[in-house]
mmCIF file with all atom_site columns, C-alpha atoms in Angstrom:
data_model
loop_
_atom_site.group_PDB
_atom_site.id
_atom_site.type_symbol
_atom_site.label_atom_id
_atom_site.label_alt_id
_atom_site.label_comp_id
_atom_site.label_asym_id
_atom_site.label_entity_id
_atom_site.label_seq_id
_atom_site.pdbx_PDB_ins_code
_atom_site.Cartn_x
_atom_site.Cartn_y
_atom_site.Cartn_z
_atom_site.occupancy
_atom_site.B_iso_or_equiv
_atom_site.pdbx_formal_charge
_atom_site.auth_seq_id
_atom_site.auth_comp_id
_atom_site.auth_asym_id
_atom_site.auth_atom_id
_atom_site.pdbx_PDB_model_num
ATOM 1   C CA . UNK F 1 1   ? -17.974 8.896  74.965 1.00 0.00 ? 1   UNK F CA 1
ATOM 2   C CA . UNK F 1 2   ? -19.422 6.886  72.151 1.00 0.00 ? 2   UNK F CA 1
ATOM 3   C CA . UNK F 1 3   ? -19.916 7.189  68.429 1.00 0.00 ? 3   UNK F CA 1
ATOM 4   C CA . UNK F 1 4   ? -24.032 7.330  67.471 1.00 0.00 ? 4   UNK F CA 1
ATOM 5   C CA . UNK F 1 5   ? -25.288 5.649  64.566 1.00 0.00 ? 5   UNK F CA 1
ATOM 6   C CA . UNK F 1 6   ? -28.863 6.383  63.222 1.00 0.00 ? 6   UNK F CA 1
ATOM 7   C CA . UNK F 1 7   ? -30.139 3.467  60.893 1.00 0.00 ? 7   UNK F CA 1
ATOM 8   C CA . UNK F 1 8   ? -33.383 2.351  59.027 1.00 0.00 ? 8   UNK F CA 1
ATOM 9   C CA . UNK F 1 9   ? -31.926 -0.579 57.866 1.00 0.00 ? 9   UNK F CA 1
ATOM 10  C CA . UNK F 1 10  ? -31.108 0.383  53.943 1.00 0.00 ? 10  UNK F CA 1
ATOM 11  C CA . UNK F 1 11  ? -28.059 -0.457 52.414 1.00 0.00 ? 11  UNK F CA 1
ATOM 12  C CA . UNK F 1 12  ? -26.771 3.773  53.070 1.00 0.00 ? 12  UNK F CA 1
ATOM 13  C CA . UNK F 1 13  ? -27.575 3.077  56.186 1.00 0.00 ? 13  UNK F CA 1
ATOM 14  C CA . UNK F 1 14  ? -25.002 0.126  56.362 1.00 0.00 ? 14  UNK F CA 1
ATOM 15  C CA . UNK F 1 15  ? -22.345 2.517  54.237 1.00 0.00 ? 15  UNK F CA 1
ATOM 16  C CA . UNK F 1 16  ? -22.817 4.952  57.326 1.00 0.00 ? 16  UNK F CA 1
ATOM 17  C CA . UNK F 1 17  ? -22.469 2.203  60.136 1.00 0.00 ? 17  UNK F CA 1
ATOM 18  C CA . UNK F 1 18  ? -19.150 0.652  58.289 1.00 0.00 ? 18  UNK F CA 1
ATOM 19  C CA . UNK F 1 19  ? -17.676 4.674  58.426 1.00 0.00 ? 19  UNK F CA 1
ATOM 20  C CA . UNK F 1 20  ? -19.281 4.824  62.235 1.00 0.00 ? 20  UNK F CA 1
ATOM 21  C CA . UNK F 1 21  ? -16.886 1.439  63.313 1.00 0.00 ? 21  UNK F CA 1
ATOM 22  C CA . UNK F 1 22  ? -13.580 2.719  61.160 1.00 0.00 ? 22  UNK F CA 1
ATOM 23  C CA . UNK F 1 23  ? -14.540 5.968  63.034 1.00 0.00 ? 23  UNK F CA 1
ATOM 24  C CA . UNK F 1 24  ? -14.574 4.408  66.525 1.00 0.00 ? 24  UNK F CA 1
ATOM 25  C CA . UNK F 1 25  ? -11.907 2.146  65.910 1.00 0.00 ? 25  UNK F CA 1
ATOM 26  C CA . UNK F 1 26  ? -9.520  5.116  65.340 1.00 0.00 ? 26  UNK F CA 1
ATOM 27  C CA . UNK F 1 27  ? -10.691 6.418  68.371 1.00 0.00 ? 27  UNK F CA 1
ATOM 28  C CA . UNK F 1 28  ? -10.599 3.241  70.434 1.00 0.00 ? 28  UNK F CA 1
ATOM 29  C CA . UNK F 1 29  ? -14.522 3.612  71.804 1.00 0.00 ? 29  UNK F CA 1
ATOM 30  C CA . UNK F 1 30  ? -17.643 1.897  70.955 1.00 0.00 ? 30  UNK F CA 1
ATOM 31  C CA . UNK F 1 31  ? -20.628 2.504  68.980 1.00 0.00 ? 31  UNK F CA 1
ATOM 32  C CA . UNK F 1 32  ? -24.467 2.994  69.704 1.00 0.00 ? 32  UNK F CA 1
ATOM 33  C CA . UNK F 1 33  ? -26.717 1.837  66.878 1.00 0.00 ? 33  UNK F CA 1
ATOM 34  C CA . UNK F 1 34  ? -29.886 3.244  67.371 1.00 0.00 ? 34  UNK F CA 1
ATOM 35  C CA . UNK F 1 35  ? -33.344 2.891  65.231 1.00 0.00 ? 35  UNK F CA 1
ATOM 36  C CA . UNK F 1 36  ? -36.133 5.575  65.367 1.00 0.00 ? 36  UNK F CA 1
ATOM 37  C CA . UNK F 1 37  ? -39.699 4.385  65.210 1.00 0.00 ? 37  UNK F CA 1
ATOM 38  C CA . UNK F 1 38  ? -42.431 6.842  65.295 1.00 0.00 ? 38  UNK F CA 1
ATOM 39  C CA . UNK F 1 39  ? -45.073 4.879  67.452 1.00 0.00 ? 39  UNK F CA 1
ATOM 40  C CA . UNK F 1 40  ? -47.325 8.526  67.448 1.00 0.00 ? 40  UNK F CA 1
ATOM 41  C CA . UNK F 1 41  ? -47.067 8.704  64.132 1.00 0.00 ? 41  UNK F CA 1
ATOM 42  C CA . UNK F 1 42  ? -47.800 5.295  63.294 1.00 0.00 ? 42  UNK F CA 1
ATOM 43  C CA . UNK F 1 43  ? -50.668 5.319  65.758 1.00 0.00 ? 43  UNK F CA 1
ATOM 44  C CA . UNK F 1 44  ? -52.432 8.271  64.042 1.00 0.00 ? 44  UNK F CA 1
ATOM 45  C CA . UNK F 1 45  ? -52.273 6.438  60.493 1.00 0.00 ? 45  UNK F CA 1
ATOM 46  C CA . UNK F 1 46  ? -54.014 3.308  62.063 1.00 0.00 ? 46  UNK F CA 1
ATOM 47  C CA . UNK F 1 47  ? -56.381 4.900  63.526 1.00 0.00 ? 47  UNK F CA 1
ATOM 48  C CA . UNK F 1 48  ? -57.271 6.940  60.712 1.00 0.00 ? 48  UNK F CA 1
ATOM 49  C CA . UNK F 1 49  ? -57.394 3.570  58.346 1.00 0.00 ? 49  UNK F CA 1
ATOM 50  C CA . UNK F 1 50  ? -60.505 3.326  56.607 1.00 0.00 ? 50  UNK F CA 1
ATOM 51  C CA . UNK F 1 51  ? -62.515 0.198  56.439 1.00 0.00 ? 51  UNK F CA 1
ATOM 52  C CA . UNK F 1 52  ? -60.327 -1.715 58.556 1.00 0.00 ? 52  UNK F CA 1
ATOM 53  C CA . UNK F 1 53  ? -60.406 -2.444 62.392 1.00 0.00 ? 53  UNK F CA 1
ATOM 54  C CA . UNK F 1 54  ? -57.208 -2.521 63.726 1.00 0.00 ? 54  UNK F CA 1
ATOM 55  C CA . UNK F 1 55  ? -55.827 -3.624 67.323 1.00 0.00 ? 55  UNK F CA 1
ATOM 56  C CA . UNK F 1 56  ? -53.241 -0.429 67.616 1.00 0.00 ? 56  UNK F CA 1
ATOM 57  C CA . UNK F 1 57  ? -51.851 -1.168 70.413 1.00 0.00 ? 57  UNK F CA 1
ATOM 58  C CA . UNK F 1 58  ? -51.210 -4.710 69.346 1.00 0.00 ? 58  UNK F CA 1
ATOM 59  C CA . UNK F 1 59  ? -49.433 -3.893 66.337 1.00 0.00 ? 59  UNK F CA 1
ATOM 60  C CA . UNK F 1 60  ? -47.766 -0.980 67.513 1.00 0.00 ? 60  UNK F CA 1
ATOM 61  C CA . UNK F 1 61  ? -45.894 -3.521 69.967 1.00 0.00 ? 61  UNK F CA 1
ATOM 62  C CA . UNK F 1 62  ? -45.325 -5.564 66.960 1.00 0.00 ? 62  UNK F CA 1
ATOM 63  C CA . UNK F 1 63  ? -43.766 -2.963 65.006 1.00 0.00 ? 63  UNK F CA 1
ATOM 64  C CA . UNK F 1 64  ? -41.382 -2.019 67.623 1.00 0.00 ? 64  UNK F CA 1
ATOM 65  C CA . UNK F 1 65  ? -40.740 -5.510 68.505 1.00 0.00 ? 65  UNK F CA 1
ATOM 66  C CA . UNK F 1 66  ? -39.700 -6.066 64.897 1.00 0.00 ? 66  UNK F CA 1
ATOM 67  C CA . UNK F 1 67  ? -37.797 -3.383 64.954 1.00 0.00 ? 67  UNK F CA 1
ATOM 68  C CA . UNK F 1 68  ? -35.800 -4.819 68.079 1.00 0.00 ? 68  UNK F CA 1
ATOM 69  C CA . UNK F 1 69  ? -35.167 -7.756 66.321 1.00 0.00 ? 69  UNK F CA 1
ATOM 70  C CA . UNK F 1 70  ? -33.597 -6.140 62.927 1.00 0.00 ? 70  UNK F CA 1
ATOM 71  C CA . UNK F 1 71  ? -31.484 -3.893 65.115 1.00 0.00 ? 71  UNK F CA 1
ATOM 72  C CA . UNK F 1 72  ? -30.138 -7.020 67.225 1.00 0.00 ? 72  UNK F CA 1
ATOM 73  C CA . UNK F 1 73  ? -29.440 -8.523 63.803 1.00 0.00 ? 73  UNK F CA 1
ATOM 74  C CA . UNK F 1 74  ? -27.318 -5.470 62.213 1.00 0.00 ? 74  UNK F CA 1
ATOM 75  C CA . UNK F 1 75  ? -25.296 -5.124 65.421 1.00 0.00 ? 75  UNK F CA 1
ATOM 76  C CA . UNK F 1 76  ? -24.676 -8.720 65.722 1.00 0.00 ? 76  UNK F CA 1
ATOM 77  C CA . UNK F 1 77  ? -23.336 -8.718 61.942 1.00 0.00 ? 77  UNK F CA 1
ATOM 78  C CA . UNK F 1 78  ? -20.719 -6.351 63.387 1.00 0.00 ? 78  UNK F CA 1
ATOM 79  C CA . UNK F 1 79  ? -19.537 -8.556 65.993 1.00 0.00 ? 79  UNK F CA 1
ATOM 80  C CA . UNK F 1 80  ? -15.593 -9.397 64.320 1.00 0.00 ? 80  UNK F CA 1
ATOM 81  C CA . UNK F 1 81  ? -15.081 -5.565 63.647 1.00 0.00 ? 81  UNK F CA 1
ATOM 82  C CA . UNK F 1 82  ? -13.003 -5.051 66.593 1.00 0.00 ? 82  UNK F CA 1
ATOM 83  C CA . UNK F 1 83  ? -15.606 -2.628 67.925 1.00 0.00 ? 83  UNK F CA 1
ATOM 84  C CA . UNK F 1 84  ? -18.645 -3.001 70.363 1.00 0.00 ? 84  UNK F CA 1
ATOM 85  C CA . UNK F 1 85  ? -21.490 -1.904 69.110 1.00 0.00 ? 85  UNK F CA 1
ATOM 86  C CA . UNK F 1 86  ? -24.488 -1.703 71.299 1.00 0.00 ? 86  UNK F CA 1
ATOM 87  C CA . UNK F 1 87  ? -28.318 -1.226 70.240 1.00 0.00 ? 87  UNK F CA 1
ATOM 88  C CA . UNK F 1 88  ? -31.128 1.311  71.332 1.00 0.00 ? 88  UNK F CA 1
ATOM 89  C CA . UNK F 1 89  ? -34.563 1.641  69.907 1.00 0.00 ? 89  UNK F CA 1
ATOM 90  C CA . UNK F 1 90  ? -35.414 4.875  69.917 1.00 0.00 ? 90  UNK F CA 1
ATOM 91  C CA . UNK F 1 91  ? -39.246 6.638  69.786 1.00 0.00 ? 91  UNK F CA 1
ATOM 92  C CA . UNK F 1 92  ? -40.415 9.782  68.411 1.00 0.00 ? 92  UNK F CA 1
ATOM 93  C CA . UNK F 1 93  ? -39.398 11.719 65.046 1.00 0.00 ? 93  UNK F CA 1
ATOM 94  C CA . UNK F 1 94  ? -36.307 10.262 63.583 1.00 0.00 ? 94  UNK F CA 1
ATOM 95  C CA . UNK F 1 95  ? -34.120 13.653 63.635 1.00 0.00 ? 95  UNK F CA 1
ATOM 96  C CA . UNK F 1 96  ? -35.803 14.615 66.686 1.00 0.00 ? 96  UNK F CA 1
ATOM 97  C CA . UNK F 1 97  ? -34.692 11.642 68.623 1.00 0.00 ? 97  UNK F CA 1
ATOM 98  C CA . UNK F 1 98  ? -31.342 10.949 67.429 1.00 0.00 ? 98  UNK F CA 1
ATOM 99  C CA . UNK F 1 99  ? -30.507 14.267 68.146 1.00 0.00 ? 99  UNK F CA 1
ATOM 100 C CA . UNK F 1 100 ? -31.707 14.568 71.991 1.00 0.00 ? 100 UNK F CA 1
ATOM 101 C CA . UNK F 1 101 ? -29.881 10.681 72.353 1.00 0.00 ? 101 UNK F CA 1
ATOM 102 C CA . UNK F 1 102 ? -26.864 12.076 71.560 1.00 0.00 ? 102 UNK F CA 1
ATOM 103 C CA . UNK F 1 103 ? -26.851 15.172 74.044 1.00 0.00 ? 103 UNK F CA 1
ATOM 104 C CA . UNK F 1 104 ? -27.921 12.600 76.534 1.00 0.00 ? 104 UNK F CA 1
ATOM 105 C CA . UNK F 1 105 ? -25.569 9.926  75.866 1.00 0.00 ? 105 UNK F CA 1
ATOM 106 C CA . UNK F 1 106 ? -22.482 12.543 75.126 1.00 0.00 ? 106 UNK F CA 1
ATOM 107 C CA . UNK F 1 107 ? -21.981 11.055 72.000 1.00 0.00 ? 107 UNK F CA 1
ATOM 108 C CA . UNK F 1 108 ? -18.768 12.589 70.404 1.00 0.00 ? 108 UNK F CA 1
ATOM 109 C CA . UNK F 1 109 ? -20.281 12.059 66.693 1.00 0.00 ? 109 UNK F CA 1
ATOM 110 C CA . UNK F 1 110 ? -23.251 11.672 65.057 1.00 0.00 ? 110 UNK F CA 1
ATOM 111 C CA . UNK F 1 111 ? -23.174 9.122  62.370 1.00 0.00 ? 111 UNK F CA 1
ATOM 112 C CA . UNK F 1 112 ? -25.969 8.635  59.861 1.00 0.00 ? 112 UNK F CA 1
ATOM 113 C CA . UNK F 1 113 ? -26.831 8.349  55.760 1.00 0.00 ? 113 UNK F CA 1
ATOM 114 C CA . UNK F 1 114 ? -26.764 11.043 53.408 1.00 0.00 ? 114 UNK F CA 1
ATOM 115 C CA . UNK F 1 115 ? -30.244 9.098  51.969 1.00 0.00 ? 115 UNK F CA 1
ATOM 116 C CA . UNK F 1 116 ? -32.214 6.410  53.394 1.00 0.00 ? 116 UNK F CA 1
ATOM 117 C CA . UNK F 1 117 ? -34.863 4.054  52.689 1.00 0.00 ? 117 UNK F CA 1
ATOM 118 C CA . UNK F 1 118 ? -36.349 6.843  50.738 1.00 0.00 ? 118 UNK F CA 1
ATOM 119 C CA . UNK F 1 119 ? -33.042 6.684  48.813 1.00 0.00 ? 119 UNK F CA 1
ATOM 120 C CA . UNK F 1 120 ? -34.874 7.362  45.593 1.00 0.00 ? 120 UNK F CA 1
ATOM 121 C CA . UNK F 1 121 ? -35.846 10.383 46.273 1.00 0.00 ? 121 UNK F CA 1
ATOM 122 C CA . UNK F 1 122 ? -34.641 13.559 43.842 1.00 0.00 ? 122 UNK F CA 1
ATOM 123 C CA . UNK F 1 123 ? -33.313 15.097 46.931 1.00 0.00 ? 123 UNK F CA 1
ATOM 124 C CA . UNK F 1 124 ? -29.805 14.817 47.143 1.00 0.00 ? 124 UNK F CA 1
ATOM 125 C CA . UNK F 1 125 ? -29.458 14.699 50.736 1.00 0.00 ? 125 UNK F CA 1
ATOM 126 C CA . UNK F 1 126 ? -31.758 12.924 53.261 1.00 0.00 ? 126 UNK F CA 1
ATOM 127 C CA . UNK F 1 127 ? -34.239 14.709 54.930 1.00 0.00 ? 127 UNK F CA 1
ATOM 128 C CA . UNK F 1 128 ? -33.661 13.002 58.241 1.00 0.00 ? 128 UNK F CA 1
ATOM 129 C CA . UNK F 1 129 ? -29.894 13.621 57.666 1.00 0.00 ? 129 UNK F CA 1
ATOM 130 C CA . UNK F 1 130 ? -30.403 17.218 56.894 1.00 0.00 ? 130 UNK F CA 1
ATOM 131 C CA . UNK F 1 131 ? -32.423 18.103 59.949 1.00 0.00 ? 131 UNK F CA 1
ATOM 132 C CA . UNK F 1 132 ? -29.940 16.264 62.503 1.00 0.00 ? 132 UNK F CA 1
ATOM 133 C CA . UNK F 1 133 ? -27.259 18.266 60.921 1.00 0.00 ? 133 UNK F CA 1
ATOM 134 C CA . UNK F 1 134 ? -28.680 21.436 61.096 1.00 0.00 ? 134 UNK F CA 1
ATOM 135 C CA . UNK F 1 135 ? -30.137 21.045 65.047 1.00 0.00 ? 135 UNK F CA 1
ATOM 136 C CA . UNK F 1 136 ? -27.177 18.853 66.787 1.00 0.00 ? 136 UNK F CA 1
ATOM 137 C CA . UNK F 1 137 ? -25.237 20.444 69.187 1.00 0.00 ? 137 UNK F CA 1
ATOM 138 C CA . UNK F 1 138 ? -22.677 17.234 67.993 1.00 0.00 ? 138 UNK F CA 1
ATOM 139 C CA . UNK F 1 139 ? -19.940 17.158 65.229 1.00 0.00 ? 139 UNK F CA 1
ATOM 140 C CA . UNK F 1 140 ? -22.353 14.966 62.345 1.00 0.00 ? 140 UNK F CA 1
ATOM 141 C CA . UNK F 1 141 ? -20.877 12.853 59.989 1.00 0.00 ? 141 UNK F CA 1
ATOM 142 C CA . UNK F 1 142 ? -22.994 12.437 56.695 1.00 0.00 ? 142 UNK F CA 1
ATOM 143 C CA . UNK F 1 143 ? -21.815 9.325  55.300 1.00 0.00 ? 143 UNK F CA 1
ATOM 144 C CA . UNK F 1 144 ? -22.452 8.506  51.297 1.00 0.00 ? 144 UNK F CA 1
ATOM 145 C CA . UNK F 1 145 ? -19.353 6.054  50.878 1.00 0.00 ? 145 UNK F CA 1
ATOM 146 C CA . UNK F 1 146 ? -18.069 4.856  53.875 1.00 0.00 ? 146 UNK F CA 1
ATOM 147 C CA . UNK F 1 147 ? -14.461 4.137  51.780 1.00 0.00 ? 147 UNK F CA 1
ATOM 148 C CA . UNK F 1 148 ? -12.513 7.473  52.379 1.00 0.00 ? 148 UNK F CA 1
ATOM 149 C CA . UNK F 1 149 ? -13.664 7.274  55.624 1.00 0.00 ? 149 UNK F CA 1
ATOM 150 C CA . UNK F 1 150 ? -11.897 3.209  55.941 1.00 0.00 ? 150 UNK F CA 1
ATOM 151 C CA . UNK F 1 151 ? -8.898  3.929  53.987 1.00 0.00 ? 151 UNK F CA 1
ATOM 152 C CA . UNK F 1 152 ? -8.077  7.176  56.359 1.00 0.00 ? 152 UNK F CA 1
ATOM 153 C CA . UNK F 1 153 ? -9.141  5.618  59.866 1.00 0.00 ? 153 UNK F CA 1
ATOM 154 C CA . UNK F 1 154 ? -6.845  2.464  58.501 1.00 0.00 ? 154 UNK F CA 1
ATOM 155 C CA . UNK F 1 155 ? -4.222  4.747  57.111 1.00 0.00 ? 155 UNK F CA 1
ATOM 156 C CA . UNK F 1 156 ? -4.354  3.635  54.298 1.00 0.00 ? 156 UNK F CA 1
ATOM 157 C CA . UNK F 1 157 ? -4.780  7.038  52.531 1.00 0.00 ? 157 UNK F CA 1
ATOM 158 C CA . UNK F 1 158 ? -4.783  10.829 53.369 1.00 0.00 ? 158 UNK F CA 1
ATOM 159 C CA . UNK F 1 159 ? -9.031  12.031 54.283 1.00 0.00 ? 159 UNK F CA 1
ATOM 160 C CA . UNK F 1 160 ? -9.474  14.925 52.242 1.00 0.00 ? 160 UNK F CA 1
ATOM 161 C CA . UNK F 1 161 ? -11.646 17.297 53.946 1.00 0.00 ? 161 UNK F CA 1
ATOM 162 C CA . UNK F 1 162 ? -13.084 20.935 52.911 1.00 0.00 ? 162 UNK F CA 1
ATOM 163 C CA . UNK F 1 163 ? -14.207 23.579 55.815 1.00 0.00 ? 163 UNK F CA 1
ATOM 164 C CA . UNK F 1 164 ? -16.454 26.063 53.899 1.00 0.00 ? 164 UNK F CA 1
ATOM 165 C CA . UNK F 1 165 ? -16.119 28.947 55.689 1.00 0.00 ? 165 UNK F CA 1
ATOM 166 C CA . UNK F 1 166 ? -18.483 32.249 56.310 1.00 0.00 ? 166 UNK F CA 1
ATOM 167 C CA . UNK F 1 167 ? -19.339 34.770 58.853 1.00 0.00 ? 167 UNK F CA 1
ATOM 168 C CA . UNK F 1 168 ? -21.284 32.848 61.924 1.00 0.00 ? 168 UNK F CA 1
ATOM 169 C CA . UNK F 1 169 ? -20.955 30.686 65.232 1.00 0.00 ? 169 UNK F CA 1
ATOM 170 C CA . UNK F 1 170 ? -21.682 27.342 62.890 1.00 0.00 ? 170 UNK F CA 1
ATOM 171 C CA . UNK F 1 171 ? -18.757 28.243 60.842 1.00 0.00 ? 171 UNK F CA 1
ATOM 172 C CA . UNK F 1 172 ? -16.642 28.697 63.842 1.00 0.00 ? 172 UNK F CA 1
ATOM 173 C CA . UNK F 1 173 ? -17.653 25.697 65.174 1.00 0.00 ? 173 UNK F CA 1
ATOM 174 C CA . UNK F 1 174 ? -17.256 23.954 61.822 1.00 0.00 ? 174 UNK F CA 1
ATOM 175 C CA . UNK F 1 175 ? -13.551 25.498 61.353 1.00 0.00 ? 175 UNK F CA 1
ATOM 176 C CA . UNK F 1 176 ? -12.510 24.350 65.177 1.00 0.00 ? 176 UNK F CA 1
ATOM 177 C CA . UNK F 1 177 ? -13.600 21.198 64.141 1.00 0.00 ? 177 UNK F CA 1
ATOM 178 C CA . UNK F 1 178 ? -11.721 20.330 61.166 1.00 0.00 ? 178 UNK F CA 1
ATOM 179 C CA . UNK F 1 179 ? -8.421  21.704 62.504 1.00 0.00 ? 179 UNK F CA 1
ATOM 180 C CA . UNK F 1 180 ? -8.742  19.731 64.919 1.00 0.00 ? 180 UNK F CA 1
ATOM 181 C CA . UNK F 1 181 ? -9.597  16.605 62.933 1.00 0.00 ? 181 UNK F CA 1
ATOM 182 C CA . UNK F 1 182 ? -6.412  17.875 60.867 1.00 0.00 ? 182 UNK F CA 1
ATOM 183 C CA . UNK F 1 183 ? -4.253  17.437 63.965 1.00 0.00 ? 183 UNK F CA 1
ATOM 184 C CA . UNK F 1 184 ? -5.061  14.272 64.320 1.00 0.00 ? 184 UNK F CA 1
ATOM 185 C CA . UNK F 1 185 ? -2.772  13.261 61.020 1.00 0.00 ? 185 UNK F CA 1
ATOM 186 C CA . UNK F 1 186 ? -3.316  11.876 57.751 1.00 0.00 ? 186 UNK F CA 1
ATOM 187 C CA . UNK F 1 187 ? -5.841  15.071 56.791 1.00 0.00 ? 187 UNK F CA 1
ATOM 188 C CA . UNK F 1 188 ? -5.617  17.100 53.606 1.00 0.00 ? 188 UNK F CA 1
ATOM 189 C CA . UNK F 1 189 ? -7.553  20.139 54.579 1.00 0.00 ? 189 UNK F CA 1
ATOM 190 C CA . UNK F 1 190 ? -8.758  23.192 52.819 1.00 0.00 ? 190 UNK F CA 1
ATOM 191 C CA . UNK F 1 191 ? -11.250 26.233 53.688 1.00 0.00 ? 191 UNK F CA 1
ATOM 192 C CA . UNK F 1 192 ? -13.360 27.672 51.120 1.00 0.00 ? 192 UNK F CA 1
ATOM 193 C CA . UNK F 1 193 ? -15.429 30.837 51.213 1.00 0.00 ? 193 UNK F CA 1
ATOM 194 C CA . UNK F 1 194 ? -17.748 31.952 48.379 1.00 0.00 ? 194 UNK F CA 1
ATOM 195 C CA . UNK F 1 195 ? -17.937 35.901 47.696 1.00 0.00 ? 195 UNK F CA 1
ATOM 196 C CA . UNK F 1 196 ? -20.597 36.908 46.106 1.00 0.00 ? 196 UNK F CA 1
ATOM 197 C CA . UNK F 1 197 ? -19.773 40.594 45.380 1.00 0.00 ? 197 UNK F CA 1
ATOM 198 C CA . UNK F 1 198 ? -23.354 41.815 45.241 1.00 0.00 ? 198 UNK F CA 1
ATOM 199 C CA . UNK F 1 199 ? -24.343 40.287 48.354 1.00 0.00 ? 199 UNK F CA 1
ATOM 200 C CA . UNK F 1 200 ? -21.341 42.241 49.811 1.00 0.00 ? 200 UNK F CA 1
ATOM 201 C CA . UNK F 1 201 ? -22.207 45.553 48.477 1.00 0.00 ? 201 UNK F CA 1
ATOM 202 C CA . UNK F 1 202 ? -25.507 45.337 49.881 1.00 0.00 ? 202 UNK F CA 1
ATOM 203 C CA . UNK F 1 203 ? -24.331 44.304 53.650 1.00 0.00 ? 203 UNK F CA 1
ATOM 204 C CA . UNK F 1 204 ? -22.136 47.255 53.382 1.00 0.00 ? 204 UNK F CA 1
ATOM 205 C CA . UNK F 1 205 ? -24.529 49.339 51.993 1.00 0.00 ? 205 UNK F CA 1
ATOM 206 C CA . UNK F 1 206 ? -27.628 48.811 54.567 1.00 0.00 ? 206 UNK F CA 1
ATOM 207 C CA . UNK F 1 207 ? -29.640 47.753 51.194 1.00 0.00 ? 207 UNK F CA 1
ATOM 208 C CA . UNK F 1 208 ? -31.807 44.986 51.156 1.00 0.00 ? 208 UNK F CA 1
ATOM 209 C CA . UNK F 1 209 ? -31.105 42.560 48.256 1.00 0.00 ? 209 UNK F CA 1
ATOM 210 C CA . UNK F 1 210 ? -33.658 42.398 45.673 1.00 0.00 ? 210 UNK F CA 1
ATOM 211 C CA . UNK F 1 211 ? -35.564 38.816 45.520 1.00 0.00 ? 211 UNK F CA 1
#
């Protein structure tokens, strides 16, 4: 298995590839770099362009060709990391497609930016990155600062890490997880679970909450 790294080529981006190679390094496998382009969406906004002919075809090629060639670029800047890290262009929606190449590919993690290109947005969490987390069937990894990831995978410092627990097979899955992350060594972990005492009342009630 392999570690999966979505990128669009923006410095958080980078942040979540350098946490992607300490990652796979600990592990001792490899990692898949992989870029999304949206060639249906892109060909729907050229050929809705107004006052302009455009070839679509032609430039769609170019735009994926371009893409190609930044991707070769990012994975060849990782070549003295210890790690191999291959490169995939990838076609469709961005959370869409990461997510179905990592059920196909059996990636053991999903690696990718808490923000992207869109970084100043006043969402606090990427859109992209939100989506893949919520619809991979993949432990995801939403990377803001790739250095408590380093320091832990070099152990060079404990990896604090919080399982936030509640009633549910995603909390389950999220708990099994982090134990078993916490076996591995060198993991401070806690659960947390917020109680809401209202919210309780009601379940046990049958009540609906008011909105």
């Amino acid at each position: 298995m392999t570690i999966l790294c979505g990128t669009d080529f923006s410095d958080a981006s980078r942040e979540a590839l350098r946490a992607a190679i300490a990652w796979a390094r600990r592990e001792g496998t490899g990692v898949e770099l992989v870029h999304v382009v949206d060639l249906h969406g892109a060909s729907a906004l050229l050929s809705h362009g107004e006052g302009a002919l455009v070839p679509i075809e032609k430039e769609l090629a170019r735009w994926r060709a371009r893409a190609e060639e930044r991707l070769a670029a990012e994975s060849a800047a990782c070549a003295g990391s210890g790690v191999s890290v291959t490169a995939r262009v990838l076609e469709g929606a961005a959370d869409a497609a990461i997510v179905a190449h990592a059920a196909r590919s059996n990636a053991s993690l999903v690696v990718v930016a808490a923000v992207g290109a869109r970084a100043g947005s006043p969402f606090t969490l990427g859109s992209t990155a939100d989506r893949v987390a919520q619809s991979s069937d993949r432990a995801v990894l939403v990377v803001r600062d790739a250095a408590p990831i380093e320091a832990w995978c070099a152990e060079r410092a404990d990896l604090r890490a919080l399982a936030c627990v509640e009633e549910g097979a995603s909390s389950d899955a999220a708990v099994a997880w982090s134990a078993a992350l916490a076996r591995t060594g060198g993991v401070q972990l806690s659960a947390l679970h917020v109680y809401w005492p209202p919210e309780r009342a009601a379940k046990h009630a049958g009540v609906p909450l008011p909105i």
